[in-house]
């Protein structure tokens, strides 16, 4: 007969914990929050110290009755929601509903869902932490005040269905500002000169570095021609050789934001997908004979701390797998990025490093395996020795110029044996390639096989990818780990931004809303102000500030802004742009509309006619299958660009990669465009032919 009830958020978590605790415990799920502010009204009594009016969430009646009935049949109720503000608030609402004394040690928290961690947690239950609850409550009320006060104003003055929010508005403004930077950017010409040199049978490249002893950037073709003229009879002589050893350190284990960034780079995951799959790994996976196990620690964290137990296990694994040289002299400790990191948490790591990805891959879905492998490799690498690289820099004099060649070789792979962090310019691993130079000594004369001048133009700052935007928000102190994924989803659903080639662009609607916000609510968009509000919430959590006082300070100026905006914001009429295309169903003109994945065509006869169709782009390539149709750029239902024949469904040609329109010179097969960290290249689908794209002289973004 069970004598304790344990309440968690999800059925998956309940199932895993139930197996660990045994028959004396009933484990049930609340299915997330049970109470919230009402959707139909603001639900906050501003004049009564911002008192919230919580109501039971619609549809939770059956779950709550089940929990209430179960609580009456046991001696003790434990609340085991997630170990963060949100989880503390869920526990607080449950305690209120089940009439649990607020001094009762009913709260149980664990950073990983493993048998030992869960059993240890139940040995030391604690009271509900009211500071954590107040921090979550203050955030919820703050966001409600911004959303429910500004949004109706936007409905009235701009367009129905709009919304405003603290974090989402800043995110849209960052995208808007970046687009303005790009539009205002004036490209500047510059040149490079590469010398293809040879000594014996070995060949290497050196780049122009200086003239007459002064480092020089080449801006014009005339400057280049002057250099080339001086090189006509010149010998290339090695003037200096520098060799040194360089150490490269591993990246710290993942926190929420870095996991979202790296999963976007290496796996192509959206932030929301990353968090969804991570939740599955955290709550537990059935591993067959081993049973259901939580595979990773809690995935909403901004701490890089690692428990001593996990660190010792990692040490034993690394030394046994790779050898003692691959473990540093002292265990690695990573300093947290900001003073507000929740160090009660750990970094995101595997619950046991002994469960390597290969040993459990049969029990994981493809996405689960890919994300688990990323987390496992990052953690293992974070505990390993530094990589050691031998670098060689060679200066070669030719007339009055200096050309420089740089080479490197990995002397000791260290952590790079397991994992290397990606970067925002590619989804491929950022492996350190060997770029070896031949043995050279001062005074050596080398042969110039070719001198290659090349014109370039500076590029504007890149548009934000999800990874870049998350990184920017984190660096500015905007939002917290749990807010990034829903924020990025919201700004797309509202039509404020669209995604083109995995990059955010502001829509006309987004620009319009941001312009109004800049004029009437500059504080909401001010990065420093928003970061200061986040600090205030952290101080509430730490018990340093009163939550009512933090809200009062914000609302005093916010209320005045609202009054001014109500009086002075002009009503804006948004006119749809009419296209030349005619609706085949009713004969009306199509108009351009903006959706979450960009523009599309909709019938102007709406709501009587609801016909829509995508905007297709002819890429100027004949269909390689039917040879009659044209290849057009389209979007899938999830917004991903693909290429297909305009004769569909008669011709079913389709490709995720952009066809080039020329046959392969080796086999006559179809050539497609691919991209890696070096830029765009051309590849054959039928053979091993590959070459750099002709317009690939621009800097990668």
XYZ file of C-alpha atoms in Angstrom:
701
model
C 0.000 0.000 0.000
C 1.504 3.340 -1.062
C 1.937 5.898 1.706
C 3.375 8.808 -0.380
C 2.268 10.727 -3.451
C 4.863 12.277 -5.756
C 3.749 14.876 -8.306
C 5.888 15.756 -11.340
C 5.042 17.659 -14.542
C 4.980 14.990 -17.242
C 3.911 11.347 -17.647
C 7.357 10.417 -19.028
C 9.043 11.799 -15.922
C 6.440 10.097 -13.707
C 7.117 6.758 -15.397
C 10.886 7.003 -14.898
C 10.709 8.128 -11.268
C 8.015 5.592 -10.427
C 10.364 2.737 -11.398
C 13.060 4.072 -9.064
C 10.870 4.686 -6.006
C 8.932 1.426 -5.882
C 5.482 0.486 -4.605
C 5.431 2.750 -1.529
C 5.096 5.785 -3.792
C 2.346 6.821 -6.190
C 3.829 9.046 -8.927
C 1.473 11.236 -10.943
C 1.844 14.082 -13.451
C 0.260 17.533 -13.180
C 0.769 18.037 -16.947
C 2.635 21.289 -16.357
C 1.116 24.354 -14.687
C -2.307 23.984 -13.043
C -3.001 27.708 -12.475
C -2.226 30.822 -14.484
C -3.401 34.360 -15.125
C -6.652 34.465 -17.149
C -6.392 34.907 -20.925
C -9.487 37.097 -21.149
C -8.199 39.890 -18.899
C -4.973 41.292 -17.532
C -5.466 39.442 -14.235
C -3.223 41.734 -12.160
C -4.450 44.187 -9.508
C -1.866 46.915 -10.052
C -3.212 49.089 -7.229
C -3.110 46.177 -4.772
C 0.640 45.569 -4.909
C 0.336 43.796 -8.275
C -1.760 41.031 -6.774
C -2.241 38.288 -9.403
C -5.667 36.700 -9.957
C -4.828 33.081 -10.694
C -7.411 30.752 -12.146
C -7.365 27.029 -12.817
C -6.221 26.352 -16.376
C -9.063 25.148 -18.562
C -9.024 21.399 -19.108
C -7.114 20.632 -15.900
C -10.220 19.646 -13.897
C -9.835 15.890 -14.365
C -6.100 15.947 -13.546
C -6.653 18.064 -10.434
C -9.460 15.826 -9.152
C -7.195 12.814 -9.618
C -4.375 14.501 -7.704
C -6.733 15.631 -4.932
C -8.188 12.143 -4.511
C -4.738 10.562 -4.465
C -3.459 13.063 -1.884
C -6.244 12.060 0.513
C -5.179 8.404 0.418
C -1.551 8.976 1.454
C 0.305 10.285 4.493
C 2.742 12.491 2.602
C 2.770 14.492 -0.645
C 6.041 15.359 -2.406
C 6.258 17.963 -5.163
C 9.039 17.073 -7.592
C 8.702 19.589 -10.438
C 11.818 20.726 -12.326
C 14.659 22.423 -10.388
C 14.132 26.002 -11.589
C 11.847 29.006 -11.032
C 9.166 27.543 -13.243
C 9.240 24.234 -11.395
C 9.147 26.000 -8.029
C 6.072 27.968 -9.134
C 4.322 24.769 -10.283
C 5.043 23.210 -6.870
C 3.739 26.330 -5.105
C 0.465 26.273 -7.052
C 0.054 22.553 -6.354
C 0.703 23.104 -2.641
C -1.973 25.809 -2.629
C -4.502 23.563 -4.381
C -3.758 20.499 -2.226
C -3.722 22.634 0.966
C -0.164 21.698 1.917
C 1.325 23.795 4.725
C 3.915 26.204 3.290
C 6.319 25.196 6.088
C 6.043 21.523 5.193
C 9.251 20.026 3.661
C 7.413 18.750 0.589
C 9.706 19.967 -2.196
C 12.080 17.481 -3.823
C 14.578 18.495 -6.509
C 17.147 16.570 -8.528
C 19.393 17.680 -11.356
C 19.327 14.324 -13.121
C 16.752 11.539 -13.227
C 18.876 8.577 -12.220
C 18.104 6.064 -9.490
C 20.758 7.356 -7.093
C 19.986 11.047 -7.667
C 16.246 10.530 -7.134
C 16.698 8.434 -3.976
C 19.167 10.946 -2.533
C 16.742 13.809 -3.214
C 13.958 12.111 -1.240
C 16.251 11.879 1.783
C 16.441 15.696 2.001
C 13.086 17.298 1.050
C 12.822 21.038 1.726
C 10.238 23.786 1.999
C 9.064 25.577 -1.124
C 11.504 28.406 -1.857
C 9.325 31.526 -1.879
C 12.095 33.657 -3.366
C 12.168 31.419 -6.439
C 8.377 31.568 -6.644
C 8.390 35.365 -6.354
C 11.000 35.673 -9.116
C 8.873 33.580 -11.476
C 5.722 35.411 -10.433
C 7.356 38.801 -11.005
C 8.470 37.752 -14.512
C 4.987 36.471 -15.332
C 3.336 39.676 -14.129
C 5.938 41.877 -15.816
C 5.393 40.140 -19.140
C 1.614 40.284 -18.652
C 1.711 44.049 -18.005
C 3.798 44.691 -21.118
C 1.802 42.330 -23.303
C -1.708 43.205 -22.157
C -1.123 46.961 -22.008
C 0.767 47.506 -25.286
C -0.898 44.819 -27.416
C -4.437 46.355 -27.391
C -2.852 49.673 -28.344
C -1.190 48.024 -31.355
C -4.498 46.348 -32.279
C -6.234 49.711 -32.282
C -3.518 51.740 -34.004
C -1.878 49.198 -36.348
C -3.515 45.808 -36.827
C -5.518 43.233 -34.876
C -3.732 40.201 -33.507
C -0.420 41.940 -32.776
C 1.453 41.484 -29.532
C 4.354 43.032 -27.678
C 6.667 41.480 -25.130
C 9.847 42.384 -23.299
C 12.187 39.776 -24.755
C 10.435 39.279 -28.101
C 10.432 43.009 -28.856
C 14.180 43.276 -28.206
C 14.788 40.218 -30.412
C 12.799 41.752 -33.286
C 14.632 45.062 -32.866
C 18.004 43.319 -33.110
C 16.880 41.746 -36.398
C 15.444 45.096 -37.573
C 18.646 46.987 -36.681
C 20.800 44.393 -38.422
C 18.713 44.709 -41.600
C 19.184 48.498 -41.501
C 22.947 47.993 -41.140
C 22.931 45.697 -44.155
C 20.888 48.147 -46.252
C 23.156 51.050 -45.311
C 26.350 49.092 -45.925
C 28.653 50.400 -48.661
C 31.014 47.694 -49.966
C 34.691 48.568 -50.097
C 37.034 47.117 -52.665
C 40.156 45.273 -51.576
C 42.634 42.906 -53.217
C 44.777 39.970 -52.267
C 47.835 38.575 -54.032
C 48.628 34.897 -53.544
C 51.939 33.446 -54.672
C 51.981 29.733 -55.474
C 55.509 28.721 -54.550
C 57.567 25.551 -54.829
C 60.719 24.187 -53.261
C 61.753 20.840 -54.684
C 58.555 18.830 -55.105
C 56.705 20.614 -52.312
C 54.267 23.430 -53.109
C 52.713 25.998 -50.782
C 50.901 29.346 -50.862
C 52.060 32.679 -49.477
C 50.065 35.915 -49.360
C 51.267 39.476 -49.925
C 51.951 41.054 -46.518
C 54.024 44.255 -46.753
C 55.941 46.610 -49.009
C 59.051 48.584 -48.065
C 58.771 47.191 -44.536
C 55.241 48.503 -43.922
C 52.209 46.240 -43.739
C 49.857 47.296 -46.525
C 46.232 46.646 -47.431
C 45.647 46.717 -51.164
C 42.607 48.840 -52.036
C 42.797 49.344 -55.804
C 43.816 47.520 -58.952
C 46.463 50.148 -59.670
C 48.145 49.379 -56.320
C 48.100 45.682 -57.202
C 49.569 46.305 -60.657
C 52.378 48.326 -59.079
C 53.212 45.393 -56.781
C 52.999 42.904 -59.668
C 55.307 45.054 -61.787
C 57.936 44.948 -59.048
C 57.674 41.157 -58.851
C 58.418 40.467 -62.533
C 62.113 39.752 -62.103
C 62.175 39.245 -58.328
C 63.336 36.080 -56.558
C 61.394 34.746 -53.565
C 63.879 34.310 -50.720
C 63.062 33.043 -47.212
C 63.839 35.986 -44.923
C 62.505 34.685 -41.586
C 61.123 31.434 -40.146
C 59.233 31.355 -36.851
C 58.159 28.127 -35.208
C 56.244 27.888 -31.966
C 53.968 25.605 -30.023
C 50.352 26.667 -29.458
C 47.893 25.212 -26.971
C 44.170 25.084 -27.664
C 41.748 24.576 -24.785
C 38.402 22.760 -24.933
C 35.076 24.550 -24.738
C 33.154 24.309 -21.444
C 30.291 21.827 -21.122
C 26.958 23.008 -22.474
C 24.608 25.467 -20.870
C 21.163 25.986 -22.404
C 22.123 28.771 -24.803
C 25.340 27.126 -26.034
C 23.468 23.840 -26.569
C 20.876 25.650 -28.703
C 23.620 27.370 -30.702
C 25.693 24.243 -31.323
C 22.662 22.086 -32.167
C 21.701 24.721 -34.747
C 25.209 24.768 -36.234
C 25.963 21.060 -36.293
C 22.547 19.390 -36.410
C 20.396 22.052 -38.080
C 17.968 21.975 -35.113
C 15.664 24.871 -34.324
C 15.913 26.031 -30.692
C 12.459 24.624 -29.933
C 13.419 21.220 -31.338
C 16.634 21.158 -29.325
C 14.750 21.781 -26.087
C 12.043 19.242 -26.935
C 14.536 16.462 -27.653
C 16.651 17.415 -24.618
C 13.514 17.170 -22.452
C 13.011 13.597 -23.677
C 16.603 12.692 -22.831
C 16.282 14.281 -19.383
C 12.953 12.669 -18.474
C 14.063 9.174 -19.379
C 14.571 6.658 -22.178
C 13.885 2.930 -21.917
C 17.274 1.249 -22.373
C 15.983 -2.310 -22.356
C 17.627 -4.425 -19.624
C 18.790 -1.305 -17.762
C 15.231 0.046 -17.649
C 14.184 3.680 -18.052
C 16.995 6.149 -17.357
C 17.339 9.906 -17.564
C 20.293 10.288 -19.916
C 21.247 13.933 -19.321
C 21.138 16.447 -16.496
C 18.573 19.250 -16.415
C 18.691 21.160 -19.689
C 17.652 24.645 -18.490
C 20.751 26.007 -16.833
C 23.307 28.765 -17.176
C 25.886 27.127 -14.912
C 29.034 25.375 -16.148
C 29.593 23.610 -12.800
C 30.281 19.871 -12.845
C 29.753 17.668 -9.794
C 32.879 16.011 -8.352
C 31.305 12.574 -8.888
C 30.743 13.232 -12.611
C 34.225 14.703 -12.921
C 35.839 11.638 -11.349
C 33.847 9.315 -13.614
C 34.967 11.344 -16.644
C 38.601 11.114 -15.508
C 38.444 7.321 -15.218
C 36.773 7.019 -18.623
C 39.238 9.323 -20.406
C 42.331 7.686 -18.918
C 41.097 4.176 -19.684
C 39.911 5.048 -23.217
C 42.658 7.410 -24.402
C 45.473 7.209 -21.865
C 46.683 9.357 -18.966
C 48.123 12.022 -21.309
C 44.612 12.922 -22.409
C 43.578 14.040 -18.911
C 44.915 17.368 -17.581
C 47.118 17.582 -14.476
C 44.217 19.060 -12.503
C 40.468 18.699 -13.197
C 39.081 21.501 -15.349
C 36.898 24.075 -13.608
C 34.984 26.514 -15.790
C 34.152 29.932 -14.413
C 30.485 30.787 -14.858
C 29.819 33.452 -17.479
C 27.835 35.786 -15.247
C 27.255 36.319 -11.572
C 23.610 35.333 -11.895
C 24.227 31.775 -13.057
C 22.181 29.332 -11.012
C 25.003 27.315 -9.485
C 22.625 25.028 -7.670
C 22.417 23.507 -11.144
C 25.116 21.822 -13.150
C 26.084 22.156 -16.770
C 24.249 19.946 -19.251
C 26.071 16.625 -19.254
C 25.347 12.906 -19.610
C 24.063 11.408 -16.362
C 26.786 8.789 -16.815
C 29.712 9.194 -19.177
C 29.919 5.387 -19.330
C 26.783 5.388 -21.508
C 28.606 6.322 -24.678
C 26.370 7.007 -27.708
C 27.241 3.767 -29.514
C 26.254 1.624 -26.551
C 22.686 2.989 -26.406
C 21.975 4.026 -30.004
C 19.619 1.076 -30.550
C 17.235 2.587 -27.976
C 17.236 6.183 -29.289
C 15.512 7.867 -32.189
C 17.743 9.530 -34.784
C 17.259 12.998 -33.273
C 17.724 11.734 -29.708
C 20.957 9.996 -30.669
C 22.363 13.013 -32.511
C 21.657 15.404 -29.630
C 22.852 12.963 -26.966
C 26.067 12.389 -28.931
C 26.616 16.154 -29.115
C 26.119 16.555 -25.335
C 28.229 13.490 -24.499
C 31.129 14.496 -26.744
C 31.113 18.109 -25.557
C 31.223 17.012 -21.909
C 33.970 14.429 -22.392
C 36.071 16.893 -24.410
C 35.561 19.604 -21.762
C 37.372 17.399 -19.241
C 40.319 16.465 -21.500
C 43.817 17.836 -22.037
C 44.493 20.783 -24.303
C 45.426 20.172 -27.924
C 48.979 21.079 -28.916
C 49.711 22.536 -32.341
C 53.041 23.288 -33.960
C 52.753 26.494 -35.977
C 55.184 27.793 -38.575
C 55.247 31.327 -40.011
C 57.533 32.005 -42.975
C 58.247 35.436 -44.442
C 59.590 35.542 -47.989
C 61.111 38.661 -49.533
C 60.591 39.407 -53.217
C 61.968 42.759 -54.344
C 60.675 45.338 -51.877
C 57.733 43.166 -50.764
C 57.181 40.499 -48.127
C 54.893 37.515 -48.644
C 53.821 35.435 -45.643
C 52.981 31.719 -45.411
C 51.433 30.166 -42.306
C 51.208 26.462 -41.568
C 50.213 24.357 -38.599
C 50.206 20.754 -37.544
C 48.385 19.052 -34.705
C 51.153 17.686 -32.491
C 48.832 16.274 -29.815
C 45.082 16.066 -30.385
C 43.983 16.141 -26.747
C 40.288 17.031 -26.551
C 40.155 17.322 -30.365
C 40.238 13.535 -30.450
C 36.593 13.692 -29.361
C 35.049 17.048 -30.264
C 35.704 20.500 -31.734
C 33.261 23.370 -31.344
C 31.494 24.594 -34.477
C 31.139 28.190 -35.589
C 28.344 30.329 -36.993
C 29.557 30.136 -40.594
C 29.023 26.411 -41.011
C 27.060 23.487 -39.659
C 30.122 21.271 -40.044
C 32.556 20.488 -37.220
C 35.309 23.089 -37.012
C 38.158 20.590 -37.282
C 41.664 21.991 -37.167
C 43.080 20.954 -40.551
C 46.790 20.369 -40.951
C 48.214 23.088 -43.182
C 51.818 21.933 -43.438
C 54.661 23.937 -44.906
C 57.763 22.242 -46.315
C 61.004 22.486 -44.306
C 62.385 25.980 -44.952
C 65.367 27.888 -43.602
C 66.473 31.478 -43.855
C 68.146 32.199 -47.197
C 66.350 29.474 -49.147
C 65.288 30.504 -52.654
C 61.902 29.205 -53.794
C 60.353 29.171 -57.231
C 57.244 31.251 -58.018
C 54.959 29.079 -60.147
C 52.070 31.559 -60.268
C 51.136 34.985 -58.921
C 47.365 35.262 -58.446
C 45.786 38.694 -57.758
C 42.145 38.628 -56.688
C 39.548 41.350 -56.220
C 37.195 41.224 -53.212
C 34.550 43.419 -51.680
C 33.845 43.769 -47.970
C 30.578 42.173 -46.907
C 27.827 43.607 -44.696
C 27.292 42.126 -41.238
C 25.479 38.789 -41.524
C 21.788 38.366 -40.816
C 20.962 36.536 -37.614
C 20.621 32.785 -37.671
C 18.934 31.224 -34.634
C 22.372 30.441 -33.225
C 23.625 34.005 -33.696
C 20.463 35.518 -32.222
C 20.547 33.287 -29.143
C 24.221 34.168 -28.684
C 23.480 37.906 -28.988
C 20.585 37.757 -26.500
C 22.716 35.802 -24.043
C 25.693 38.167 -24.321
C 23.429 41.166 -23.744
C 21.766 39.567 -20.715
C 18.342 39.532 -22.388
C 16.024 36.761 -21.235
C 17.094 33.518 -19.611
C 17.695 29.952 -20.866
C 14.037 28.942 -20.840
C 12.908 32.021 -22.815
C 14.942 31.760 -26.016
C 13.115 28.941 -27.820
C 9.560 30.261 -27.199
C 10.686 33.809 -28.044
C 11.993 32.764 -31.470
C 8.778 30.851 -32.146
C 6.581 33.783 -31.130
C 8.221 36.425 -33.305
C 7.698 34.174 -36.332
C 4.100 33.264 -35.505
C 3.221 36.949 -35.127
C 4.623 37.653 -38.586
C 7.257 40.102 -37.293
C 10.116 38.182 -38.888
C 10.505 35.594 -41.623
C 13.258 33.067 -42.290
C 15.137 33.022 -45.572
C 17.997 30.558 -46.020
C 17.932 29.910 -42.246
C 18.400 33.611 -41.501
C 15.957 36.064 -39.908
C 14.676 39.058 -41.855
C 12.148 41.568 -40.503
C 8.795 41.726 -42.255
C 7.115 44.998 -43.151
C 4.772 44.415 -40.231
C 7.706 43.797 -37.887
C 9.397 47.012 -39.015
C 6.177 48.965 -38.514
C 5.633 47.641 -34.984
C 9.258 48.235 -33.970
C 9.127 51.803 -35.278
C 6.090 52.475 -33.080
C 7.774 50.825 -30.101
C 10.953 52.866 -30.611
C 8.935 56.086 -30.565
C 6.626 55.377 -27.650
C 8.230 52.612 -25.555
C 12.014 53.027 -25.919
C 12.702 51.434 -22.511
C 11.116 48.146 -23.587
C 13.563 47.973 -26.504
C 16.565 49.288 -24.603
C 19.062 46.478 -24.124
C 20.536 47.864 -20.910
C 17.085 48.478 -19.412
C 15.908 44.951 -20.278
C 19.112 43.388 -18.939
C 18.664 45.449 -15.752
C 15.167 43.985 -15.378
C 16.646 40.480 -15.662
C 19.105 41.362 -12.907
C 16.186 42.533 -10.777
C 14.476 39.169 -11.230
C 17.714 37.407 -10.258
C 17.964 39.564 -7.131
C 14.407 38.584 -6.195
C 15.384 34.925 -6.549
C 18.383 35.513 -4.287
C 16.211 37.249 -1.676
C 17.987 40.589 -2.191
C 15.015 42.557 -3.568
C 11.266 42.670 -2.995
C 9.287 41.596 -6.061
C 6.581 44.220 -5.570
C 9.201 46.978 -5.391
C 10.858 45.807 -8.635
C 7.491 45.868 -10.434
C 6.580 49.261 -8.957
C 9.787 50.869 -10.225
C 9.106 49.539 -13.717
C 5.430 50.418 -13.823
C 5.838 54.029 -12.696
C 7.480 55.133 -15.964
C 5.692 52.514 -18.077
C 2.261 53.877 -17.127
C 3.243 57.376 -18.255
C 4.469 56.014 -21.584
C 1.146 54.260 -22.084
C -0.798 57.486 -21.562
C 1.345 59.350 -24.100
C 1.077 56.535 -26.659
C -2.697 56.358 -26.288
C -2.931 60.060 -27.130
C -0.218 60.498 -29.731
C 0.200 57.198 -31.624
C -1.405 57.650 -35.040
C -3.604 55.020 -36.623
C -1.802 53.245 -39.444
C -3.505 51.649 -42.413
C -1.605 48.665 -43.804
C -2.362 48.204 -47.465
C -1.736 44.836 -49.087
C 0.511 44.955 -52.151
C -1.498 43.804 -55.195
C 0.193 41.329 -57.546
C -0.356 40.869 -61.291
C -1.539 37.290 -60.781
C -5.240 36.439 -60.968
C -6.929 33.936 -58.645
C -8.004 30.943 -60.735
C -10.921 30.263 -58.372
C -12.722 33.625 -58.302
C -10.942 35.957 -60.731
C -9.758 38.459 -58.100
C -6.188 39.682 -57.922
C -3.789 37.955 -55.583
C -2.151 40.151 -52.924
C 1.148 39.621 -51.132
C 0.851 38.453 -47.536
C 3.550 37.720 -44.981
C 3.663 34.397 -43.189
C 6.147 32.903 -40.762
C 8.282 31.635 -43.655
C 8.113 34.760 -45.787
C 5.764 36.187 -48.400
C 3.005 34.219 -50.100
C 0.069 35.029 -52.385
C -3.477 35.210 -51.018
C -6.695 36.024 -52.819
C -7.915 39.605 -52.294
C -11.454 38.180 -52.179
C -10.875 36.864 -48.646
C -12.917 35.812 -46.653
C -15.231 34.747 -49.530
C -12.280 33.142 -51.317
C -9.497 31.576 -49.217
C -7.215 30.568 -52.087
C -3.486 30.920 -51.400
C -0.341 29.800 -53.167
C 3.399 30.111 -52.652
C 5.586 32.604 -54.456
C 7.908 30.595 -56.673
C 11.267 31.718 -58.007
C 12.613 30.598 -61.390
C 16.339 29.858 -60.950
C 16.981 29.748 -64.708
C 17.740 26.019 -64.942
C 15.968 23.488 -67.167
C 14.577 20.388 -65.477
C 17.158 17.562 -65.739
C 14.391 14.919 -65.674
C 11.746 16.008 -68.196
C 13.888 18.652 -70.016
C 10.706 20.679 -70.682
C 9.957 22.296 -67.337
C 11.885 24.929 -65.417
C 13.378 24.446 -61.953
C 11.719 26.718 -59.396
C 12.544 27.490 -55.780
C 9.770 26.516 -53.373
C 9.229 26.075 -49.646
C 8.135 23.001 -47.734
C 5.356 23.189 -45.132
C 8.054 23.701 -42.504
C 9.596 26.579 -44.463
C 12.624 24.749 -45.831
C 13.673 25.759 -49.368
C 13.728 23.035 -52.004
C 13.835 22.891 -55.806
C 11.325 21.227 -58.105
C 10.040 21.163 -61.680
C 7.263 23.638 -62.544
C 5.555 20.822 -64.489
C 4.690 19.027 -61.229
C 2.762 16.706 -60.843
C 3.499 15.585 -64.422
C 7.220 15.727 -63.563
C 8.220 14.762 -60.017
C 11.809 16.044 -60.010
C 12.735 17.477 -56.581
C 16.021 18.370 -54.852
C 16.974 19.930 -51.521
C 20.169 21.216 -53.180
C 20.153 23.886 -55.892
C 20.809 22.449 -59.383
C 23.488 24.310 -61.345
C 22.139 23.681 -64.837
C 25.342 22.366 -66.377
C 26.302 18.700 -66.823
C 29.169 17.182 -64.875
C 32.360 17.383 -67.000
C 33.352 13.884 -65.821
C 30.165 11.845 -66.165
C 27.447 14.164 -67.506
C 25.445 13.879 -64.256
C 23.581 16.677 -62.458
C 25.662 19.300 -60.647
C 24.365 20.881 -57.435
C 25.480 23.668 -55.113
C 26.709 22.685 -51.640
C 28.080 24.796 -48.822
C 30.703 24.164 -46.164
C 32.852 26.350 -43.908
C 34.986 27.442 -46.882
C 32.013 28.681 -48.909
C 29.982 27.389 -51.856
C 31.201 24.533 -54.042
C 29.822 22.516 -56.953
C 29.354 18.759 -56.616
C 28.112 15.992 -58.901
C 25.325 13.747 -57.596
C 26.573 10.777 -59.629
C 30.379 10.821 -59.263
C 33.143 12.319 -57.118
C 33.546 15.548 -59.160
C 33.806 18.680 -56.995
C 35.017 22.236 -57.629
C 34.846 25.662 -55.986
C 31.990 27.875 -57.188
C 33.081 30.633 -59.573
C 31.633 33.464 -57.445
C 33.163 32.127 -54.255
C 35.602 35.021 -53.770
C 33.337 36.818 -51.318
C 33.895 36.592 -47.605
C 31.778 34.030 -45.819
C 29.231 35.498 -43.480
